[in-house]
Short mmCIF file of C-alpha atoms in Angstrom, two decimals:
data_model
loop_
_atom_site.label_atom_id
_atom_site.label_comp_id
_atom_site.label_asym_id
_atom_site.label_seq_id
_atom_site.Cartn_x
_atom_site.Cartn_y
_atom_site.Cartn_z
CA UNK X 1 -43.31 -112.67 -16.23
CA UNK X 2 -40.26 -110.58 -17.11
CA UNK X 3 -39.77 -107.08 -15.72
CA UNK X 4 -40.43 -103.97 -17.80
CA UNK X 5 -37.67 -102.36 -19.84
CA UNK X 6 -37.42 -98.57 -19.97
CA UNK X 7 -35.30 -96.43 -22.30
CA UNK X 8 -34.91 -93.14 -20.48
CA UNK X 9 -33.52 -89.93 -21.96
CA UNK X 10 -31.99 -87.91 -19.13
CA UNK X 11 -31.34 -84.75 -21.13
CA UNK X 12 -28.10 -82.91 -21.88
CA UNK X 13 -26.40 -83.48 -18.53
CA UNK X 14 -28.00 -80.96 -16.20
CA UNK X 15 -30.06 -82.87 -13.58
CA UNK X 16 -32.72 -80.15 -13.78
CA UNK X 17 -33.29 -80.85 -17.45
CA UNK X 18 -34.63 -84.33 -16.72
CA UNK X 19 -38.37 -84.67 -17.32
CA UNK X 20 -40.83 -85.37 -14.53
CA UNK X 21 -41.67 -88.70 -16.19
CA UNK X 22 -38.01 -89.80 -16.42
CA UNK X 23 -37.52 -88.84 -12.80
CA UNK X 24 -40.56 -90.91 -11.71
CA UNK X 25 -39.40 -93.95 -13.67
CA UNK X 26 -35.89 -93.75 -12.20
CA UNK X 27 -37.28 -93.50 -8.68
CA UNK X 28 -39.29 -96.70 -9.04
CA UNK X 29 -37.30 -99.17 -11.16
CA UNK X 30 -35.17 -101.93 -9.63
CA UNK X 31 -32.10 -101.43 -11.78
CA UNK X 32 -30.60 -98.45 -13.60
CA UNK X 33 -28.18 -99.30 -16.42
CA UNK X 34 -25.86 -96.54 -17.58
CA UNK X 35 -23.62 -96.66 -20.64
CA UNK X 36 -20.02 -95.46 -20.55
CA UNK X 37 -17.25 -95.32 -23.12
CA UNK X 38 -14.49 -97.04 -21.17
CA UNK X 39 -14.07 -99.17 -18.02
CA UNK X 40 -11.84 -96.46 -16.52
CA UNK X 41 -14.33 -93.62 -16.94
CA UNK X 42 -17.54 -93.15 -15.02
CA UNK X 43 -20.87 -92.80 -16.79
CA UNK X 44 -21.95 -89.23 -17.41
CA UNK X 45 -25.59 -90.26 -17.69
CA UNK X 46 -25.36 -91.90 -14.25
CA UNK X 47 -23.82 -88.75 -12.77
CA UNK X 48 -26.78 -86.79 -14.13
CA UNK X 49 -29.32 -88.90 -12.22
CA UNK X 50 -27.40 -89.19 -8.91
CA UNK X 51 -29.61 -86.65 -7.13
CA UNK X 52 -32.76 -88.45 -8.20
CA UNK X 53 -31.46 -91.81 -7.00
CA UNK X 54 -30.46 -90.27 -3.67
CA UNK X 55 -33.88 -88.74 -3.01
CA UNK X 56 -35.68 -92.01 -3.76
CA UNK X 57 -36.75 -94.35 -0.96
CA UNK X 58 -36.11 -97.31 -3.18
CA UNK X 59 -32.64 -98.84 -3.32
CA UNK X 60 -32.06 -99.11 -7.03
CA UNK X 61 -29.17 -101.17 -8.23
CA UNK X 62 -26.94 -99.23 -10.66
CA UNK X 63 -24.87 -100.95 -13.32
CA UNK X 64 -22.44 -99.29 -15.71
CA UNK X 65 -22.21 -100.93 -19.13
CA UNK X 66 -19.18 -100.38 -21.32
CA UNK X 67 -19.72 -99.42 -24.97
CA UNK X 68 -16.28 -98.80 -26.44
CA UNK X 69 -16.40 -95.73 -28.71
CA UNK X 70 -14.71 -97.37 -31.64
CA UNK X 71 -15.40 -97.55 -35.36
CA UNK X 72 -14.76 -101.33 -35.30
CA UNK X 73 -18.21 -102.79 -35.94
CA UNK X 74 -17.41 -106.19 -34.43
CA UNK X 75 -16.15 -104.75 -31.16
CA UNK X 76 -19.27 -102.59 -30.92
CA UNK X 77 -21.60 -105.47 -31.72
CA UNK X 78 -19.88 -107.59 -29.12
CA UNK X 79 -20.50 -104.92 -26.48
CA UNK X 80 -24.15 -104.60 -27.48
CA UNK X 81 -24.57 -108.40 -27.29
CA UNK X 82 -22.91 -108.61 -23.85
CA UNK X 83 -24.82 -105.67 -22.40
CA UNK X 84 -28.16 -106.87 -23.77
CA UNK X 85 -27.49 -110.26 -22.18
CA UNK X 86 -26.95 -108.61 -18.79
CA UNK X 87 -30.18 -106.61 -19.15
CA UNK X 88 -32.19 -109.63 -20.30
CA UNK X 89 -31.05 -111.75 -17.37
CA UNK X 90 -32.27 -109.06 -14.97
CA UNK X 91 -35.57 -108.69 -16.82
CA UNK X 92 -36.02 -112.47 -16.72
CA UNK X 93 -35.51 -112.26 -12.97
CA UNK X 94 -38.60 -110.03 -12.85
CA UNK X 95 -36.71 -106.79 -12.32
CA UNK X 96 -37.80 -103.53 -13.91
CA UNK X 97 -34.78 -102.10 -15.70
CA UNK X 98 -34.13 -98.55 -16.93
CA UNK X 99 -31.43 -97.92 -19.51
CA UNK X 100 -30.47 -94.26 -19.22
CA UNK X 101 -28.97 -92.20 -21.99
CA UNK X 102 -27.80 -88.60 -22.27
CA UNK X 103 -30.03 -86.49 -24.52
CA UNK X 104 -32.75 -88.46 -26.25
CA UNK X 105 -32.80 -92.28 -26.54
CA UNK X 106 -33.76 -92.21 -30.23
CA UNK X 107 -31.08 -89.80 -31.49
CA UNK X 108 -27.59 -91.35 -31.83
CA UNK X 109 -27.86 -93.31 -28.62
CA UNK X 110 -26.45 -96.70 -27.63
CA UNK X 111 -29.97 -97.46 -26.43
CA UNK X 112 -31.19 -98.10 -30.00
CA UNK X 113 -29.01 -101.16 -30.71
CA UNK X 114 -29.32 -102.44 -27.18
CA UNK X 115 -33.09 -102.21 -27.28
CA UNK X 116 -33.23 -104.17 -30.56
CA UNK X 117 -31.03 -106.89 -29.11
CA UNK X 118 -33.04 -107.09 -25.87
CA UNK X 119 -36.31 -107.50 -27.80
CA UNK X 120 -34.69 -110.13 -30.04
CA UNK X 121 -33.71 -112.15 -26.99
CA UNK X 122 -36.91 -111.54 -25.04
CA UNK X 123 -39.74 -110.77 -27.49
CA UNK X 124 -42.43 -110.74 -24.83
CA UNK X 125 -40.80 -107.90 -22.84
CA UNK X 126 -42.83 -104.74 -22.27
CA UNK X 127 -40.89 -101.65 -23.35
CA UNK X 128 -41.42 -97.95 -22.70
CA UNK X 129 -39.27 -95.16 -24.11
CA UNK X 130 -39.16 -91.75 -22.40
CA UNK X 131 -37.91 -88.98 -24.71
CA UNK X 132 -35.38 -86.44 -23.45
CA UNK X 133 -34.05 -82.94 -24.14
CA UNK X 134 -31.24 -83.11 -26.73
CA UNK X 135 -27.84 -81.39 -26.42
CA UNK X 136 -28.88 -79.57 -29.54
CA UNK X 137 -31.83 -77.86 -27.85
CA UNK X 138 -29.68 -77.14 -24.80
CA UNK X 139 -26.99 -75.61 -26.98
CA UNK X 140 -29.51 -73.39 -28.78
CA UNK X 141 -31.04 -72.28 -25.47
CA UNK X 142 -27.67 -71.45 -23.92
CA UNK X 143 -26.43 -69.52 -26.95
CA UNK X 144 -29.82 -68.04 -27.88
CA UNK X 145 -29.16 -69.02 -31.48
CA UNK X 146 -32.29 -70.68 -32.91
CA UNK X 147 -32.14 -74.13 -34.48
CA UNK X 148 -34.77 -73.14 -37.04
CA UNK X 149 -37.64 -70.78 -37.65
CA UNK X 150 -40.30 -70.26 -40.34
CA UNK X 151 -39.53 -72.32 -43.47
CA UNK X 152 -35.92 -73.13 -42.61
CA UNK X 153 -34.48 -76.63 -43.02
CA UNK X 154 -32.11 -78.20 -40.50
CA UNK X 155 -29.53 -80.90 -41.11
CA UNK X 156 -28.25 -82.97 -38.18
CA UNK X 157 -25.17 -84.98 -38.98
CA UNK X 158 -22.47 -86.72 -36.93
CA UNK X 159 -19.15 -84.92 -37.16
CA UNK X 160 -17.60 -88.25 -38.07
CA UNK X 161 -19.61 -88.48 -41.32
CA UNK X 162 -17.78 -87.85 -44.55
CA UNK X 163 -17.42 -84.23 -45.58
CA UNK X 164 -18.81 -84.81 -49.08
CA UNK X 165 -22.16 -85.88 -47.69
CA UNK X 166 -22.11 -82.91 -45.33
CA UNK X 167 -21.34 -80.55 -48.21
CA UNK X 168 -24.18 -81.83 -50.38
CA UNK X 169 -26.66 -81.49 -47.53
CA UNK X 170 -25.38 -78.07 -46.53
CA UNK X 171 -26.19 -76.65 -49.97
CA UNK X 172 -29.91 -76.71 -49.20
CA UNK X 173 -29.78 -76.32 -45.43
CA UNK X 174 -30.32 -73.19 -43.37
CA UNK X 175 -28.86 -74.67 -40.21
CA UNK X 176 -26.26 -77.40 -39.84
CA UNK X 177 -25.93 -79.25 -36.55
CA UNK X 178 -22.88 -81.41 -35.95
CA UNK X 179 -23.12 -83.98 -33.20
CA UNK X 180 -20.75 -86.33 -31.40
CA UNK X 181 -17.52 -84.35 -31.25
CA UNK X 182 -16.02 -82.22 -33.99
CA UNK X 183 -12.30 -82.37 -34.58
CA UNK X 184 -11.69 -81.36 -38.19
CA UNK X 185 -12.72 -77.71 -37.96
CA UNK X 186 -10.81 -76.79 -41.10
CA UNK X 187 -12.63 -79.46 -43.13
CA UNK X 188 -15.95 -78.34 -41.71
CA UNK X 189 -15.23 -74.71 -42.56
CA UNK X 190 -14.31 -75.57 -46.14
CA UNK X 191 -17.34 -77.81 -46.70
CA UNK X 192 -19.71 -75.16 -45.38
CA UNK X 193 -18.25 -72.21 -47.26
CA UNK X 194 -18.25 -74.24 -50.49
CA UNK X 195 -21.96 -74.89 -49.82
CA UNK X 196 -22.73 -71.20 -49.74
CA UNK X 197 -22.45 -70.49 -46.03
CA UNK X 198 -20.84 -67.05 -45.70
CA UNK X 199 -17.71 -66.72 -43.56
CA UNK X 200 -19.73 -64.54 -41.21
CA UNK X 201 -22.42 -67.15 -40.60
CA UNK X 202 -23.11 -67.48 -36.91
CA UNK X 203 -21.71 -70.55 -35.19
CA UNK X 204 -22.12 -71.98 -31.70
CA UNK X 205 -19.54 -74.38 -30.43
CA UNK X 206 -20.42 -76.22 -27.25
CA UNK X 207 -18.81 -78.70 -24.92
CA UNK X 208 -20.14 -80.40 -21.79
CA UNK X 209 -23.52 -78.78 -22.32
CA UNK X 210 -25.73 -78.74 -19.24
CA UNK X 211 -22.91 -79.54 -16.83
CA UNK X 212 -20.89 -77.35 -14.44
CA UNK X 213 -18.04 -77.37 -16.98
CA UNK X 214 -20.35 -76.27 -19.80
CA UNK X 215 -18.60 -74.24 -22.45
CA UNK X 216 -20.63 -72.37 -25.06
CA UNK X 217 -18.84 -70.11 -27.51
CA UNK X 218 -20.57 -67.96 -30.09
CA UNK X 219 -18.45 -66.96 -33.07
CA UNK X 220 -18.40 -66.41 -36.81
CA UNK X 221 -17.82 -69.35 -39.13
CA UNK X 222 -14.35 -68.06 -40.13
CA UNK X 223 -13.29 -68.19 -36.49
CA UNK X 224 -14.13 -71.89 -36.30
CA UNK X 225 -11.23 -72.96 -38.51
CA UNK X 226 -8.71 -71.64 -35.99
CA UNK X 227 -10.02 -73.98 -33.31
CA UNK X 228 -8.15 -77.12 -34.28
CA UNK X 229 -6.46 -78.95 -31.43
CA UNK X 230 -8.86 -77.52 -28.88
CA UNK X 231 -11.04 -79.51 -26.53
CA UNK X 232 -13.77 -81.90 -27.47
CA UNK X 233 -16.76 -79.98 -28.79
CA UNK X 234 -19.79 -82.19 -28.73
CA UNK X 235 -22.28 -79.96 -30.50
CA UNK X 236 -21.88 -77.29 -33.18
CA UNK X 237 -24.69 -75.25 -34.71
CA UNK X 238 -24.03 -73.12 -37.80
CA UNK X 239 -26.73 -70.82 -39.22
CA UNK X 240 -26.49 -69.87 -42.88
CA UNK X 241 -25.68 -66.31 -43.80
CA UNK X 242 -25.12 -65.43 -47.45
CA UNK X 243 -21.50 -64.61 -48.34
CA UNK B 1 -35.21 -52.94 -12.60
CA UNK B 2 -37.30 -54.94 -15.04
CA UNK B 3 -38.42 -58.50 -14.30
CA UNK B 4 -36.72 -61.53 -15.81
CA UNK B 5 -37.94 -63.03 -19.08
CA UNK B 6 -38.04 -66.81 -19.46
CA UNK B 7 -38.57 -68.81 -22.64
CA UNK B 8 -39.84 -72.18 -21.46
CA UNK B 9 -40.18 -75.32 -23.57
CA UNK B 10 -42.97 -77.43 -22.09
CA UNK B 11 -42.41 -80.50 -24.25
CA UNK B 12 -44.71 -82.27 -26.69
CA UNK B 13 -47.96 -81.82 -24.75
CA UNK B 14 -47.82 -84.46 -22.02
CA UNK B 15 -47.51 -82.68 -18.64
CA UNK B 16 -45.13 -85.41 -17.49
CA UNK B 17 -42.68 -84.56 -20.24
CA UNK B 18 -41.98 -81.14 -18.78
CA UNK B 19 -38.50 -80.80 -17.28
CA UNK B 20 -37.93 -80.24 -13.57
CA UNK B 21 -36.36 -76.87 -14.41
CA UNK B 22 -39.34 -75.73 -16.50
CA UNK B 23 -41.69 -76.81 -13.75
CA UNK B 24 -39.73 -74.83 -11.14
CA UNK B 25 -39.70 -71.70 -13.28
CA UNK B 26 -43.44 -71.91 -13.93
CA UNK B 27 -44.16 -72.31 -10.22
CA UNK B 28 -42.30 -69.13 -9.32
CA UNK B 29 -42.88 -66.55 -12.08
CA UNK B 30 -45.51 -63.83 -11.81
CA UNK B 31 -46.95 -64.20 -15.30
CA UNK B 32 -47.22 -67.10 -17.75
CA UNK B 33 -47.77 -66.10 -21.39
CA UNK B 34 -49.08 -68.79 -23.72
CA UNK B 35 -49.32 -68.52 -27.50
CA UNK B 36 -52.40 -69.67 -29.40
CA UNK B 37 -53.36 -69.67 -33.06
CA UNK B 38 -56.77 -67.99 -32.82
CA UNK B 39 -58.82 -66.00 -30.30
CA UNK B 40 -61.47 -68.74 -30.35
CA UNK B 41 -59.12 -71.58 -29.48
CA UNK B 42 -57.42 -72.17 -26.16
CA UNK B 43 -53.66 -72.50 -25.87
CA UNK B 44 -52.38 -76.06 -25.95
CA UNK B 45 -49.18 -75.07 -24.20
CA UNK B 46 -51.22 -73.56 -21.37
CA UNK B 47 -53.28 -76.74 -21.05
CA UNK B 48 -50.03 -78.70 -20.69
CA UNK B 49 -48.92 -76.68 -17.65
CA UNK B 50 -52.32 -76.49 -15.88
CA UNK B 51 -51.38 -79.14 -13.29
CA UNK B 52 -48.16 -77.32 -12.45
CA UNK B 53 -49.95 -74.01 -12.00
CA UNK B 54 -52.55 -75.64 -9.76
CA UNK B 55 -49.99 -77.25 -7.45
CA UNK B 56 -48.11 -73.98 -7.00
CA UNK B 57 -48.73 -71.76 -3.97
CA UNK B 58 -48.11 -68.70 -6.07
CA UNK B 59 -50.98 -67.12 -7.98
CA UNK B 60 -49.50 -66.71 -11.41
CA UNK B 61 -51.34 -64.58 -13.88
CA UNK B 62 -51.90 -66.38 -17.19
CA UNK B 63 -52.23 -64.53 -20.48
CA UNK B 64 -52.99 -66.06 -23.86
CA UNK B 65 -51.38 -64.28 -26.79
CA UNK B 66 -52.77 -64.71 -30.30
CA UNK B 67 -50.34 -65.53 -33.12
CA UNK B 68 -52.45 -66.05 -36.24
CA UNK B 69 -51.09 -69.02 -38.19
CA UNK B 70 -50.97 -67.24 -41.51
CA UNK B 71 -48.39 -66.91 -44.26
CA UNK B 72 -49.01 -63.14 -44.41
CA UNK B 73 -45.79 -61.72 -43.03
CA UNK B 74 -47.30 -58.35 -42.07
CA UNK B 75 -50.11 -59.91 -40.03
CA UNK B 76 -47.58 -62.11 -38.25
CA UNK B 77 -45.20 -59.22 -37.56
CA UNK B 78 -48.10 -57.20 -36.20
CA UNK B 79 -48.94 -59.98 -33.77
CA UNK B 80 -45.31 -60.30 -32.66
CA UNK B 81 -45.11 -56.53 -32.13
CA UNK B 82 -48.33 -56.42 -30.10
CA UNK B 83 -47.47 -59.46 -27.97
CA UNK B 84 -43.91 -58.25 -27.30
CA UNK B 85 -45.38 -54.90 -26.19
CA UNK B 86 -47.64 -56.68 -23.67
CA UNK B 87 -44.70 -58.69 -22.32
CA UNK B 88 -42.42 -55.65 -22.12
CA UNK B 89 -44.97 -53.65 -20.16
CA UNK B 90 -45.19 -56.44 -17.60
CA UNK B 91 -41.40 -56.79 -17.40
CA UNK B 92 -41.13 -53.00 -16.93
CA UNK B 93 -43.56 -53.37 -14.03
CA UNK B 94 -40.98 -55.63 -12.36
CA UNK B 95 -42.82 -58.87 -13.07
CA UNK B 96 -41.02 -62.09 -13.96
CA UNK B 97 -42.60 -63.41 -17.15
CA UNK B 98 -42.45 -66.90 -18.67
CA UNK B 99 -43.36 -67.40 -22.31
CA UNK B 100 -44.28 -71.07 -22.73
CA UNK B 101 -44.04 -72.99 -25.95
CA UNK B 102 -44.82 -76.58 -26.97
CA UNK B 103 -41.72 -78.61 -27.74
CA UNK B 104 -38.50 -76.60 -27.66
CA UNK B 105 -38.37 -72.76 -27.72
CA UNK B 106 -35.58 -72.69 -30.34
CA UNK B 107 -37.13 -75.03 -32.92
CA UNK B 108 -39.92 -73.43 -35.02
CA UNK B 109 -41.44 -71.60 -32.09
CA UNK B 110 -43.18 -68.24 -31.87
CA UNK B 111 -40.87 -67.56 -28.95
CA UNK B 112 -37.94 -66.80 -31.27
CA UNK B 113 -39.43 -63.69 -32.92
CA UNK B 114 -41.08 -62.55 -29.74
CA UNK B 115 -37.84 -62.83 -27.80
CA UNK B 116 -35.98 -60.74 -30.42
CA UNK B 117 -38.65 -58.04 -30.27
CA UNK B 118 -38.69 -58.00 -26.45
CA UNK B 119 -34.90 -57.55 -26.32
CA UNK B 120 -35.11 -54.83 -28.98
CA UNK B 121 -37.59 -52.90 -26.84
CA UNK B 122 -35.91 -53.62 -23.51
CA UNK B 123 -32.20 -54.33 -24.10
CA UNK B 124 -31.35 -54.51 -20.40
CA UNK B 125 -33.76 -57.39 -19.71
CA UNK B 126 -32.31 -60.59 -18.27
CA UNK B 127 -33.34 -63.63 -20.33
CA UNK B 128 -33.19 -67.36 -19.64
CA UNK B 129 -34.23 -70.07 -22.09
CA UNK B 130 -35.20 -73.55 -20.86
CA UNK B 131 -34.98 -76.21 -23.58
CA UNK B 132 -37.76 -78.76 -23.98
CA UNK B 133 -38.48 -82.21 -25.41
CA UNK B 134 -39.47 -81.91 -29.09
CA UNK B 135 -42.49 -83.60 -30.72
CA UNK B 136 -39.92 -85.31 -32.89
CA UNK B 137 -38.31 -87.12 -29.94
CA UNK B 138 -41.75 -87.94 -28.55
CA UNK B 139 -42.84 -89.35 -31.89
CA UNK B 140 -39.72 -91.53 -32.15
CA UNK B 141 -40.19 -92.77 -28.58
CA UNK B 142 -43.86 -93.62 -29.10
CA UNK B 143 -43.25 -95.42 -32.40
CA UNK B 144 -39.87 -96.90 -31.43
CA UNK B 145 -38.53 -95.77 -34.77
CA UNK B 146 -35.12 -94.10 -34.24
CA UNK B 147 -34.44 -90.58 -35.51
CA UNK B 148 -30.84 -91.48 -36.31
CA UNK B 149 -28.06 -93.86 -35.38
CA UNK B 150 -24.37 -94.31 -36.25
CA UNK B 151 -23.38 -92.10 -39.22
CA UNK B 152 -26.88 -91.28 -40.39
CA UNK B 153 -27.93 -87.75 -41.35
CA UNK B 154 -31.29 -86.25 -40.44
CA UNK B 155 -33.18 -83.49 -42.23
CA UNK B 156 -35.85 -81.54 -40.36
CA UNK B 157 -38.05 -79.46 -42.61
CA UNK B 158 -41.44 -77.77 -42.25
CA UNK B 159 -44.10 -79.53 -44.27
CA UNK B 160 -44.96 -76.14 -45.77
CA UNK B 161 -41.52 -75.80 -47.41
CA UNK B 162 -41.32 -76.26 -51.14
CA UNK B 163 -41.03 -79.83 -52.35
CA UNK B 164 -37.99 -79.13 -54.53
CA UNK B 165 -35.91 -78.17 -51.52
CA UNK B 166 -37.19 -81.23 -49.69
CA UNK B 167 -36.27 -83.46 -52.62
CA UNK B 168 -32.72 -82.11 -52.87
CA UNK B 169 -32.16 -82.63 -49.15
CA UNK B 170 -33.74 -86.07 -49.13
CA UNK B 171 -31.19 -87.33 -51.66
CA UNK B 172 -28.46 -87.34 -49.02
CA UNK B 173 -30.59 -87.90 -45.92
CA UNK B 174 -31.19 -91.12 -44.03
CA UNK B 175 -34.14 -89.75 -42.08
CA UNK B 176 -36.58 -87.01 -43.05
CA UNK B 177 -38.64 -85.30 -40.38
CA UNK B 178 -41.56 -83.12 -41.42
CA UNK B 179 -42.85 -80.67 -38.87
CA UNK B 180 -45.84 -78.38 -38.51
CA UNK B 181 -48.61 -80.34 -40.20
CA UNK B 182 -48.40 -82.30 -43.41
CA UNK B 183 -51.23 -82.07 -45.90
CA UNK B 184 -49.80 -82.92 -49.32
CA UNK B 185 -49.01 -86.59 -48.71
CA UNK B 186 -48.95 -87.35 -52.43
CA UNK B 187 -46.34 -84.64 -53.08
CA UNK B 188 -44.28 -85.85 -50.14
CA UNK B 189 -44.41 -89.44 -51.39
CA UNK B 190 -43.27 -88.42 -54.86
CA UNK B 191 -40.44 -86.20 -53.61
CA UNK B 192 -39.10 -88.93 -51.34
CA UNK B 193 -39.29 -91.79 -53.82
CA UNK B 194 -37.58 -89.64 -56.47
CA UNK B 195 -34.82 -89.05 -53.88
CA UNK B 196 -34.17 -92.77 -53.55
CA UNK B 197 -36.40 -93.62 -50.60
CA UNK B 198 -37.88 -97.04 -51.32
CA UNK B 199 -41.68 -97.42 -51.21
CA UNK B 200 -41.21 -99.72 -48.24
CA UNK B 201 -39.30 -97.17 -46.20
CA UNK B 202 -40.69 -97.00 -42.70
CA UNK B 203 -42.83 -93.98 -41.86
CA UNK B 204 -44.37 -92.70 -38.65
CA UNK B 205 -47.27 -90.32 -38.86
CA UNK B 206 -48.24 -88.64 -35.62
CA UNK B 207 -50.88 -86.24 -34.41
CA UNK B 208 -51.47 -84.70 -30.99
CA UNK B 209 -48.30 -86.33 -29.69
CA UNK B 210 -48.06 -86.53 -25.92
CA UNK B 211 -51.76 -85.80 -25.36
CA UNK B 212 -54.73 -88.04 -24.51
CA UNK B 213 -55.78 -87.90 -28.18
CA UNK B 214 -52.31 -88.90 -29.36
CA UNK B 215 -52.31 -90.81 -32.62
CA UNK B 216 -49.20 -92.59 -33.82
CA UNK B 217 -49.36 -94.72 -36.95
CA UNK B 218 -46.50 -96.77 -38.29
CA UNK B 219 -46.68 -97.62 -41.97
CA UNK B 220 -44.71 -98.01 -45.19
CA UNK B 221 -43.99 -94.97 -47.33
CA UNK B 222 -46.36 -96.16 -50.06
CA UNK B 223 -49.24 -96.18 -47.57
CA UNK B 224 -48.67 -92.51 -46.82
CA UNK B 225 -49.93 -91.29 -50.18
CA UNK B 226 -53.42 -92.65 -49.47
CA UNK B 227 -53.75 -90.44 -46.42
CA UNK B 228 -54.83 -87.23 -48.09
CA UNK B 229 -57.80 -85.50 -46.55
CA UNK B 230 -57.15 -87.07 -43.17
CA UNK B 231 -56.59 -85.23 -39.92
CA UNK B 232 -53.81 -82.85 -39.15
CA UNK B 233 -50.57 -84.80 -38.73
CA UNK B 234 -48.06 -82.62 -36.96
CA UNK B 235 -44.96 -84.79 -37.23
CA UNK B 236 -43.84 -87.34 -39.80
CA UNK B 237 -40.62 -89.36 -39.67
CA UNK B 238 -39.50 -91.35 -42.72
CA UNK B 239 -36.42 -93.61 -42.55
CA UNK B 240 -34.67 -94.43 -45.81
CA UNK B 241 -34.83 -97.92 -47.16
CA UNK B 242 -33.34 -98.65 -50.57
CA UNK B 243 -35.90 -99.38 -53.30
#
């Protein structure tokens, strides 16, 4: 019988924002797989769970899996195929395997594709997914700017999406959340103001949320456009204010 | 010096989906305030943290605060005013107070208004907000239906919002999440299909997520419309599929 496969959300990066359930799973599995963007870097998700692994009596194996952060679909699919194969061979060997992911496994995570591929290769595998705290919730908590209240509508969109789509959605949204690194602040500013977000709408710009190098800046929307060339902001929340 | 005020997300209702940080805060505060919808009901958030309170050496006081779930703005504001007054008097007495909320404190939670009112009355108070796992993430994990991947855009909207707004947003969205109890399934079906969601789009309908009475049903969009009159579904996720 194959081992059990767990998808585990480890939260925004602060080891204290891991759930009790995730912590229990990580203490008892045989292998912890952690995604990373390049062979040279270390996995941030793995860093987040280091304390948990250390306090466990069990000697879990840890494996870092490379998922190149590229737009090239073939390269990405190749990585998913290779990594799923590694996971499946461990599951076939009877090992219980946890795939950890920052934030939540079901929101823009490499777990989603990997999980599909694992199940394709090993349909009989038992799977359990443990949800996690998103960077979005962490960003709102740190800045004290709500994501939404009352009848408000929220749009979550990757910063890499096209600005036309963003603009159409923003017209009806009360809060816009941009995920996965925003670089074109000028484009974002223009799309939002054209959609009726006033220049004084409140914005939160966050990097490395939940980590010791966390950076959370609260500003007005018009201040955002000046930020080009600055560091890698992984989450932005903008709350509509009429012009 | 007043006590410290904590806003604590306790996750979707499963005590194991509380974060380590939330658990630590709840074990050490003097008072835990839990919102509930009516004087006759008990607080679901409080139920979720019962095990934590029991295992703590500290004897925390627990207070249930009524927030009537009504559209009447004055009634709601009255409740917020009264509950904030109770919290402020405890903080003034030097007590550390945690306000617990299901899911995340910054996403459609009674914490948001209460927090604003507390700070208005007691500007010098120290505040800390602990993010939580949302019902949305829990619903995606239980159903194994992703919230979003790659370039997809997500819209989160209360089921009580008007259907026109929903329809406009749905036109550009890949995933629609309805929060806070959906009753008009027929209206929802029509709005989504008019926005280009195929009748065979995948839908997850969930009630009491994370609790022993959890109910998660996976179906096609066209099956949703038959569900009128059924129990109170707190979270719905619909993923676009072309007609």
